[in-house]
mmCIF file of C-alpha atoms and ligand atoms in Angstrom:
data_model
loop_
_atom_site.group_PDB
_atom_site.id
_atom_site.type_symbol
_atom_site.label_atom_id
_atom_site.label_comp_id
_atom_site.label_asym_id
_atom_site.label_seq_id
_atom_site.Cartn_x
_atom_site.Cartn_y
_atom_site.Cartn_z
ATOM 1 C CA MET A 197 95.232 87.714 140.363
ATOM 2 C CA ARG A 198 98.431 89.332 139.026
ATOM 3 C CA SER A 199 97.770 92.440 136.967
ATOM 4 C CA PHE A 200 97.989 92.353 133.182
ATOM 5 C CA ASP A 201 97.404 94.718 130.259
ATOM 6 C CA ARG A 202 93.964 95.053 128.647
ATOM 7 C CA HIS A 203 94.933 95.354 124.943
ATOM 8 C CA ARG A 204 91.446 94.350 123.891
ATOM 9 C CA ARG A 205 90.031 97.658 125.176
ATOM 10 C CA LEU A 206 91.162 99.393 121.988
ATOM 11 C CA ARG A 207 89.806 96.641 119.744
ATOM 12 C CA SER A 208 86.282 96.492 121.069
ATOM 13 C CA GLY A 209 84.452 98.030 118.110
ATOM 14 C CA GLU A 210 84.916 99.358 114.602
ATOM 15 C CA ALA A 211 84.998 103.032 115.627
ATOM 16 C CA ILE A 212 87.813 102.656 118.138
ATOM 17 C CA ARG A 213 89.715 100.340 115.795
ATOM 18 C CA ARG A 214 89.547 102.995 113.099
ATOM 19 C CA MET A 215 90.717 105.647 115.564
ATOM 20 C CA VAL A 216 93.877 103.805 116.570
ATOM 21 C CA ARG A 217 94.732 102.355 113.156
ATOM 22 C CA GLU A 218 98.392 103.098 112.377
ATOM 23 C CA HIS A 219 98.425 102.661 108.604
ATOM 24 C CA GLN A 220 95.868 103.431 105.899
ATOM 25 C CA LEU A 221 96.122 102.365 102.296
ATOM 26 C CA SER A 222 95.218 104.950 99.697
ATOM 27 C CA PRO A 223 95.237 104.999 95.881
ATOM 28 C CA ASP A 224 97.994 107.621 96.297
ATOM 29 C CA ASP A 225 100.269 104.770 97.386
ATOM 30 C CA PHE A 226 99.994 102.900 94.107
ATOM 31 C CA ILE A 227 101.980 102.820 90.892
ATOM 32 C CA TYR A 228 100.229 100.766 88.205
ATOM 33 C CA PRO A 229 102.312 98.793 85.668
ATOM 34 C CA LEU A 230 101.216 98.752 82.018
ATOM 35 C CA PHE A 231 102.544 96.537 79.223
ATOM 36 C CA VAL A 232 102.563 98.205 75.834
ATOM 37 C CA VAL A 233 103.112 96.422 72.514
ATOM 38 C CA GLU A 234 103.602 97.483 68.915
ATOM 39 C CA GLY A 235 100.834 97.042 66.357
ATOM 40 C CA THR A 236 97.111 97.733 66.456
ATOM 41 C CA GLY A 237 94.017 96.044 67.794
ATOM 42 C CA ILE A 238 95.861 94.198 70.546
ATOM 43 C CA ARG A 239 94.355 93.660 73.995
ATOM 44 C CA ARG A 240 95.735 90.305 75.076
ATOM 45 C CA GLU A 241 95.601 88.857 78.573
ATOM 46 C CA VAL A 242 98.866 87.500 79.952
ATOM 47 C CA PRO A 243 98.068 83.816 80.610
ATOM 48 C CA SER A 244 100.013 83.627 83.873
ATOM 49 C CA MET A 245 98.685 86.982 85.136
ATOM 50 C CA PRO A 246 94.857 87.043 84.994
ATOM 51 C CA GLY A 247 93.619 90.625 84.747
ATOM 52 C CA VAL A 248 96.883 91.922 83.242
ATOM 53 C CA PHE A 249 96.890 92.740 79.540
ATOM 54 C CA HIS A 250 99.196 93.680 76.693
ATOM 55 C CA TYR A 251 97.878 96.762 74.947
ATOM 56 C CA SER A 252 98.648 98.327 71.621
ATOM 57 C CA LEU A 253 98.292 102.088 71.935
ATOM 58 C CA ASP A 254 94.998 102.224 70.013
ATOM 59 C CA GLN A 255 93.432 99.950 72.658
ATOM 60 C CA ILE A 256 94.766 101.528 75.828
ATOM 61 C CA ASP A 257 92.372 104.466 76.363
ATOM 62 C CA ASP A 258 89.842 102.686 78.588
ATOM 63 C CA GLU A 259 92.612 101.355 80.784
ATOM 64 C CA LEU A 260 94.130 104.830 81.201
ATOM 65 C CA ASP A 261 90.750 106.420 81.893
ATOM 66 C CA GLU A 262 90.052 103.807 84.542
ATOM 67 C CA VAL A 263 93.394 104.398 86.290
ATOM 68 C CA VAL A 264 92.762 108.141 86.379
ATOM 69 C CA GLU A 265 89.149 107.733 87.478
ATOM 70 C CA LEU A 266 90.232 105.489 90.373
ATOM 71 C CA GLY A 267 92.580 108.196 91.626
ATOM 72 C CA ILE A 268 95.812 106.273 91.003
ATOM 73 C CA PRO A 269 98.414 108.993 90.402
ATOM 74 C CA SER A 270 101.019 107.049 88.471
ATOM 75 C CA VAL A 271 101.752 104.349 85.899
ATOM 76 C CA ILE A 272 105.005 102.643 84.941
ATOM 77 C CA LEU A 273 105.394 101.542 81.345
ATOM 78 C CA PHE A 274 106.969 98.282 80.186
ATOM 79 C CA GLY A 275 107.537 97.906 76.459
ATOM 80 C CA VAL A 276 107.360 94.604 74.636
ATOM 81 C CA PRO A 277 109.001 95.397 71.277
ATOM 82 C CA GLU A 278 108.540 93.406 68.096
ATOM 83 C CA SER A 279 112.218 93.220 67.208
ATOM 84 C CA LYS A 280 115.133 92.525 69.515
ATOM 85 C CA ASP A 281 118.862 92.604 68.819
ATOM 86 C CA ALA A 282 122.140 92.017 70.631
ATOM 87 C CA CYS A 283 122.431 95.584 71.945
ATOM 88 C CA GLY A 284 118.775 96.348 72.603
ATOM 89 C CA THR A 285 118.661 99.264 70.161
ATOM 90 C CA SER A 286 114.849 99.464 70.264
ATOM 91 C CA ALA A 287 115.158 100.443 73.945
ATOM 92 C CA TYR A 288 116.373 103.930 73.005
ATOM 93 C CA ALA A 289 114.791 104.444 69.581
ATOM 94 C CA ASP A 290 112.875 107.693 69.332
ATOM 95 C CA ASP A 291 109.930 105.739 67.914
ATOM 96 C CA GLY A 292 110.444 102.791 70.287
ATOM 97 C CA ILE A 293 107.299 101.376 71.803
ATOM 98 C CA VAL A 294 107.864 102.900 75.230
ATOM 99 C CA GLN A 295 108.776 106.316 73.802
ATOM 100 C CA GLN A 296 105.576 106.277 71.733
ATOM 101 C CA ALA A 297 103.563 105.152 74.740
ATOM 102 C CA ILE A 298 104.985 107.882 76.997
ATOM 103 C CA ARG A 299 104.029 110.548 74.445
ATOM 104 C CA TYR A 300 100.583 109.068 74.027
ATOM 105 C CA VAL A 301 99.815 108.811 77.740
ATOM 106 C CA LYS A 302 101.123 112.323 78.516
ATOM 107 C CA GLU A 303 99.087 113.745 75.656
ATOM 108 C CA ARG A 304 95.851 112.111 76.812
ATOM 109 C CA HIS A 305 96.399 112.564 80.561
ATOM 110 C CA PRO A 306 98.989 115.282 81.219
ATOM 111 C CA SER A 307 98.575 115.007 84.982
ATOM 112 C CA LEU A 308 99.060 111.232 85.138
ATOM 113 C CA TYR A 309 102.608 110.711 86.419
ATOM 114 C CA VAL A 310 104.459 108.509 83.954
ATOM 115 C CA MET A 311 107.453 106.441 84.995
ATOM 116 C CA ALA A 312 109.716 104.689 82.542
ATOM 117 C CA ASP A 313 111.416 101.417 83.395
ATOM 118 C CA THR A 314 114.994 101.685 82.179
ATOM 119 C CA CYS A 315 116.353 98.252 81.359
ATOM 120 C CA LEU A 316 117.410 96.275 78.321
ATOM 121 C CA CYS A 317 116.080 92.761 78.965
ATOM 122 C CA GLN A 318 112.905 93.154 76.911
ATOM 123 C CA TYR A 319 114.958 94.596 74.031
ATOM 124 C CA THR A 320 117.975 92.307 73.805
ATOM 125 C CA ASP A 321 117.775 89.040 71.871
ATOM 126 C CA HIS A 322 119.640 87.290 74.715
ATOM 127 C CA GLY A 323 117.211 88.640 77.329
ATOM 128 C CA HIS A 324 119.820 90.076 79.708
ATOM 129 C CA CYS A 325 119.583 93.533 81.275
ATOM 130 C CA GLY A 326 122.894 94.669 79.790
ATOM 131 C CA VAL A 327 125.232 94.124 76.850
ATOM 132 C CA ALA A 328 126.652 90.612 76.472
ATOM 133 C CA GLU A 329 130.201 89.790 75.363
ATOM 134 C CA ASP A 330 131.418 86.188 75.285
ATOM 135 C CA GLY A 331 128.636 85.134 77.614
ATOM 136 C CA GLU A 332 129.362 87.906 80.157
ATOM 137 C CA ILE A 333 127.286 90.968 80.868
ATOM 138 C CA VAL A 334 129.696 93.875 80.515
ATOM 139 C CA ASN A 335 129.013 96.661 82.953
ATOM 140 C CA ASP A 336 130.367 99.886 81.534
ATOM 141 C CA GLU A 337 129.275 99.348 77.943
ATOM 142 C CA SER A 338 125.791 98.612 79.298
ATOM 143 C CA LEU A 339 125.806 101.962 81.113
ATOM 144 C CA ARG A 340 126.281 103.789 77.837
ATOM 145 C CA ILE A 341 123.171 102.189 76.305
ATOM 146 C CA LEU A 342 121.111 102.491 79.468
ATOM 147 C CA THR A 343 121.914 106.201 79.631
ATOM 148 C CA LYS A 344 120.807 106.684 76.030
ATOM 149 C CA THR A 345 117.615 104.814 76.898
ATOM 150 C CA ALA A 346 116.880 106.984 79.939
ATOM 151 C CA VAL A 347 117.518 110.203 78.001
ATOM 152 C CA SER A 348 115.219 109.087 75.175
ATOM 153 C CA GLN A 349 112.508 108.294 77.718
ATOM 154 C CA ALA A 350 112.877 111.735 79.309
ATOM 155 C CA GLN A 351 112.766 113.345 75.865
ATOM 156 C CA ALA A 352 109.525 111.496 75.151
ATOM 157 C CA GLY A 353 108.098 113.093 78.305
ATOM 158 C CA ALA A 354 108.654 110.600 81.140
ATOM 159 C CA ASP A 355 108.174 112.231 84.539
ATOM 160 C CA MET A 356 110.502 109.826 86.328
ATOM 161 C CA ILE A 357 113.196 107.380 85.285
ATOM 162 C CA ALA A 358 113.179 104.007 87.032
ATOM 163 C CA PRO A 359 116.310 102.022 86.143
ATOM 164 C CA SER A 360 115.996 98.329 87.034
ATOM 165 C CA ASN A 361 119.073 96.892 85.354
ATOM 166 C CA MET A 362 121.369 96.444 88.396
ATOM 167 C CA MET A 363 124.591 97.437 86.609
ATOM 168 C CA ASP A 364 127.086 99.173 88.907
ATOM 169 C CA GLY A 365 127.114 102.937 88.502
ATOM 170 C CA PHE A 366 123.811 103.202 86.663
ATOM 171 C CA VAL A 367 122.562 106.082 88.778
ATOM 172 C CA THR A 368 125.734 108.133 88.184
ATOM 173 C CA ALA A 369 125.640 107.444 84.453
ATOM 174 C CA ILE A 370 121.939 108.151 84.025
ATOM 175 C CA ARG A 371 121.998 111.254 86.262
ATOM 176 C CA GLU A 372 124.867 112.680 84.221
ATOM 177 C CA GLY A 373 123.135 111.874 80.964
ATOM 178 C CA LEU A 374 119.852 113.427 82.077
ATOM 179 C CA ASP A 375 121.568 116.565 83.377
ATOM 180 C CA GLU A 376 123.576 117.038 80.188
ATOM 181 C CA ALA A 377 120.415 116.684 78.124
ATOM 182 C CA GLY A 378 118.705 119.352 80.229
ATOM 183 C CA PHE A 379 116.580 117.083 82.440
ATOM 184 C CA VAL A 380 117.931 118.201 85.804
ATOM 185 C CA GLN A 381 114.407 118.097 87.223
ATOM 186 C CA THR A 382 113.688 114.498 86.239
ATOM 187 C CA PRO A 383 113.997 112.264 89.323
ATOM 188 C CA ILE A 384 115.485 108.771 89.430
ATOM 189 C CA LEU A 385 113.755 105.921 91.228
ATOM 190 C CA SER A 386 116.599 103.462 91.591
ATOM 191 C CA TYR A 387 115.907 99.758 91.798
ATOM 192 C CA ALA A 388 118.858 99.764 94.165
ATOM 193 C CA VAL A 389 117.858 96.539 95.814
ATOM 194 C CA LYS A 390 116.738 93.987 93.301
ATOM 195 C CA TYR A 391 117.136 90.335 94.097
ATOM 196 C CA ALA A 392 117.700 87.442 91.690
ATOM 197 C CA SER A 393 114.216 86.167 92.427
ATOM 198 C CA ALA A 394 112.085 83.278 91.210
ATOM 199 C CA PHE A 395 109.061 85.511 91.806
ATOM 200 C CA TYR A 396 109.693 87.238 88.445
ATOM 201 C CA GLY A 397 108.587 84.181 86.448
ATOM 202 C CA PRO A 398 105.205 85.433 85.182
ATOM 203 C CA PHE A 399 106.669 88.849 84.233
ATOM 204 C CA ARG A 400 109.220 87.167 82.012
ATOM 205 C CA ASP A 401 106.343 85.430 80.208
ATOM 206 C CA ALA A 402 104.580 88.764 79.960
ATOM 207 C CA ALA A 403 107.607 90.716 78.763
ATOM 208 C CA HIS A 404 109.250 87.922 76.771
ATOM 209 C CA SER A 405 112.450 88.614 78.678
ATOM 210 C CA THR A 406 113.681 85.251 79.930
ATOM 211 C CA PRO A 407 117.507 85.120 79.630
ATOM 212 C CA GLN A 408 118.558 82.903 76.730
ATOM 213 C CA PHE A 409 121.760 81.829 78.508
ATOM 214 C CA GLY A 410 122.835 81.763 82.116
ATOM 215 C CA ASP A 411 120.891 83.703 84.713
ATOM 216 C CA ARG A 412 120.891 87.167 86.291
ATOM 217 C CA ARG A 413 122.869 86.327 89.411
ATOM 218 C CA THR A 414 125.992 88.234 88.371
ATOM 219 C CA TYR A 415 124.056 91.490 88.656
ATOM 220 C CA GLN A 416 120.883 90.888 90.696
ATOM 221 C CA MET A 417 121.345 90.268 94.411
ATOM 222 C CA ASP A 418 121.540 87.005 96.331
ATOM 223 C CA PRO A 419 118.265 86.518 98.255
ATOM 224 C CA ALA A 420 120.291 85.437 101.283
ATOM 225 C CA ASN A 421 121.875 88.871 101.734
ATOM 226 C CA ALA A 422 120.564 91.827 103.740
ATOM 227 C CA ARG A 423 123.610 93.960 104.596
ATOM 228 C CA GLU A 424 124.539 93.997 100.925
ATOM 229 C CA ALA A 425 121.217 95.739 100.303
ATOM 230 C CA LEU A 426 122.344 98.583 102.558
ATOM 231 C CA ARG A 427 125.579 98.937 100.595
ATOM 232 C CA GLU A 428 123.672 98.995 97.299
ATOM 233 C CA ALA A 429 121.281 101.622 98.628
ATOM 234 C CA GLU A 430 124.105 103.719 100.060
ATOM 235 C CA SER A 431 125.919 103.829 96.708
ATOM 236 C CA ASP A 432 122.787 104.727 94.815
ATOM 237 C CA ILE A 433 121.928 107.557 97.184
ATOM 238 C CA ALA A 434 125.490 108.876 96.922
ATOM 239 C CA GLU A 435 125.150 108.690 93.131
ATOM 240 C CA GLY A 436 121.990 110.786 93.214
ATOM 241 C CA ALA A 437 118.975 108.471 93.507
ATOM 242 C CA ASP A 438 115.816 110.324 94.564
ATOM 243 C CA MET A 439 113.909 107.231 95.676
ATOM 244 C CA LEU A 440 114.747 103.578 96.270
ATOM 245 C CA MET A 441 112.991 100.419 95.143
ATOM 246 C CA VAL A 442 113.018 97.092 96.917
ATOM 247 C CA LYS A 443 112.085 94.191 94.676
ATOM 248 C CA PRO A 444 110.362 91.790 95.262
ATOM 249 C CA GLY A 445 108.218 93.032 98.136
ATOM 250 C CA MET A 446 106.573 90.309 100.198
ATOM 251 C CA ALA A 447 109.547 88.070 100.903
ATOM 252 C CA TYR A 448 111.771 91.123 101.515
ATOM 253 C CA MET A 449 109.833 93.189 104.030
ATOM 254 C CA ASP A 450 112.800 93.123 106.399
ATOM 255 C CA ILE A 451 114.833 94.876 103.695
ATOM 256 C CA ILE A 452 112.142 97.530 103.219
ATOM 257 C CA ARG A 453 112.193 98.175 106.968
ATOM 258 C CA ARG A 454 115.986 98.378 107.157
ATOM 259 C CA LEU A 455 116.206 100.857 104.292
ATOM 260 C CA LYS A 456 113.420 102.921 105.783
ATOM 261 C CA GLU A 457 115.198 103.149 109.127
ATOM 262 C CA ARG A 458 118.611 103.832 107.683
ATOM 263 C CA PHE A 459 117.886 106.307 104.866
ATOM 264 C CA ASP A 460 115.660 109.333 104.593
ATOM 265 C CA ILE A 461 114.528 109.140 100.979
ATOM 266 C CA PRO A 462 111.244 107.505 99.940
ATOM 267 C CA VAL A 463 111.218 103.728 99.703
ATOM 268 C CA CYS A 464 109.067 101.949 97.173
ATOM 269 C CA ALA A 465 108.148 98.246 97.123
ATOM 270 C CA TYR A 466 107.661 96.261 93.926
ATOM 271 C CA ASN A 467 104.903 93.739 94.528
ATOM 272 C CA VAL A 468 106.049 91.515 91.670
ATOM 273 C CA SER A 469 104.343 89.245 89.168
ATOM 274 C CA GLY A 470 104.853 85.974 91.054
ATOM 275 C CA GLU A 471 103.291 87.466 94.163
ATOM 276 C CA TYR A 472 100.328 88.614 92.086
ATOM 277 C CA SER A 473 99.874 85.316 90.264
ATOM 278 C CA MET A 474 99.975 83.228 93.455
ATOM 279 C CA ILE A 475 97.102 85.217 94.904
ATOM 280 C CA LYS A 476 95.116 85.085 91.654
ATOM 281 C CA ALA A 477 95.592 81.319 91.378
ATOM 282 C CA ALA A 478 94.571 80.646 94.969
ATOM 283 C CA ALA A 479 91.564 82.958 94.610
ATOM 284 C CA GLN A 480 90.446 81.191 91.423
ATOM 285 C CA GLN A 481 90.496 77.928 93.340
ATOM 286 C CA GLY A 482 88.394 79.506 96.069
ATOM 287 C CA TRP A 483 91.144 78.870 98.593
ATOM 288 C CA ILE A 484 91.504 82.443 99.854
ATOM 289 C CA ASP A 485 89.393 85.592 100.138
ATOM 290 C CA GLU A 486 91.111 87.597 97.409
ATOM 291 C CA GLN A 487 90.067 91.076 98.460
ATOM 292 C CA ALA A 488 91.005 90.539 102.109
ATOM 293 C CA VAL A 489 94.343 88.936 101.223
ATOM 294 C CA VAL A 490 95.336 91.631 98.726
ATOM 295 C CA LEU A 491 94.510 94.496 101.072
ATOM 296 C CA GLU A 492 96.265 92.773 103.969
ATOM 297 C CA MET A 493 99.378 92.216 101.873
ATOM 298 C CA LEU A 494 99.479 95.810 100.604
ATOM 299 C CA THR A 495 98.950 97.088 104.146
ATOM 300 C CA GLY A 496 101.810 94.854 105.251
ATOM 301 C CA LEU A 497 104.133 96.388 102.669
ATOM 302 C CA LYS A 498 103.152 99.842 103.849
ATOM 303 C CA ARG A 499 103.592 98.909 107.499
ATOM 304 C CA ALA A 500 107.048 97.524 106.660
ATOM 305 C CA GLY A 501 107.961 101.008 105.468
ATOM 306 C CA ALA A 502 107.047 101.372 101.796
ATOM 307 C CA GLU A 503 105.816 104.845 100.908
ATOM 308 C CA LEU A 504 104.809 103.617 97.475
ATOM 309 C CA ILE A 505 103.812 100.223 96.136
ATOM 310 C CA LEU A 506 104.220 99.243 92.527
ATOM 311 C CA THR A 507 101.490 96.639 92.111
ATOM 312 C CA TYR A 508 99.406 94.846 89.482
ATOM 313 C CA HIS A 509 96.626 94.919 92.092
ATOM 314 C CA ALA A 510 96.453 98.739 92.032
ATOM 315 C CA LYS A 511 93.163 99.109 90.151
ATOM 316 C CA GLU A 512 91.212 96.491 92.076
ATOM 317 C CA ALA A 513 92.667 97.666 95.387
ATOM 318 C CA ALA A 514 91.712 101.272 94.636
ATOM 319 C CA ARG A 515 88.187 100.090 93.815
ATOM 320 C CA TRP A 516 87.887 98.053 97.023
ATOM 321 C CA LEU A 517 89.180 100.974 99.086
ATOM 322 C CA ARG A 518 86.570 103.253 97.541
ATOM 323 C CA GLU A 519 83.789 100.761 98.259
ATOM 324 C CA GLY A 520 85.023 100.628 101.844
HETATM 325 C C1 PBG B 117 113.949 93.510 84.529
HETATM 326 C C2 PBG B 117 112.615 93.412 85.166
HETATM 327 C C3 PBG B 117 112.185 92.371 85.965
HETATM 328 C C4 PBG B 117 110.867 92.658 86.302
HETATM 329 C C5 PBG B 117 110.551 93.874 85.759
HETATM 330 N N1 PBG B 117 111.642 94.323 85.043
HETATM 331 C C6 PBG B 117 112.903 91.276 86.568
HETATM 332 C C7 PBG B 117 113.629 90.306 85.786
HETATM 333 O O1 PBG B 117 113.080 89.736 84.821
HETATM 334 O O2 PBG B 117 114.771 90.062 86.164
HETATM 335 C C8 PBG B 117 109.993 91.769 87.125
HETATM 336 C C9 PBG B 117 108.722 92.351 87.525
HETATM 337 C C10 PBG B 117 107.733 91.391 88.019
HETATM 338 O O3 PBG B 117 108.025 90.198 88.250
HETATM 339 O O4 PBG B 117 106.597 91.819 88.200
HETATM 340 N N2 PBG B 117 114.195 94.728 84.037
#
């Protein structure tokens, strides 16, 4: 018989499989998203995202305690404000919902690392991520408001600024703004590579941020493009980004891998709402083994090259990992 390789030798039992395993998930890998709303007494499940809730700040303690207890080091805050206007002024208000939430979380859990999502879509009445003029999203005027937003988030105590708006030059503008305001130590996680994706559907329900006209394709990327992602990432690194985000995650693992190979700063994957909801729906039908599928998917994102994974599954995954 011709000779062949015996790959199965290293798969023969659990001990040897553990010994040669190349990637391990850990709660350290996770960033947990939280939706905060104005008002009191609110703990409302997002219909399209079972297990994900809107919290008013008086209801959020148990959730925060659980995140900390599970060993998840970081949360990212998304605000759902009561009032919206054309310029998204509640995005940078000192008493805006996210600013209040940042202060509250840092006060209760000083060591929990708090990221702020810097975008305007939840705050503008038209639902776009920038300022609209005659049906167009105007880049440079948007930068001015986004910078104010980032600075107000840093002033409230955010540990990291995570701009997701996809305007050109947002890292330069926000870096300058943060530095001038004295926040030279506050890092920027740039959503450098964010695609115009249908996988954001459930989030837009959750954040009430569906665009009221047009779509986001003049600023978010075309899903068909990969080399463009490298150009986006290159600009953002040159502008001062400390980490890069690829969003969505699952359908874009090739992009995660290419960024990882090309650049030497940490790469983060956003495992988005549509990815979460598909798994939840299939699990509710009994069509998949939820725990196995979630852990396999998160491992896949890590294997693709993500150092960090922003995921709605963070709490349950951390629990499953602990239970072994
Ligand atoms: C926009 C933003 C989006 C998400 C978070 N912030 C995308 C969008 O609506 O274009 C989506 C996140 C998700 O789907 O989980 N700032």
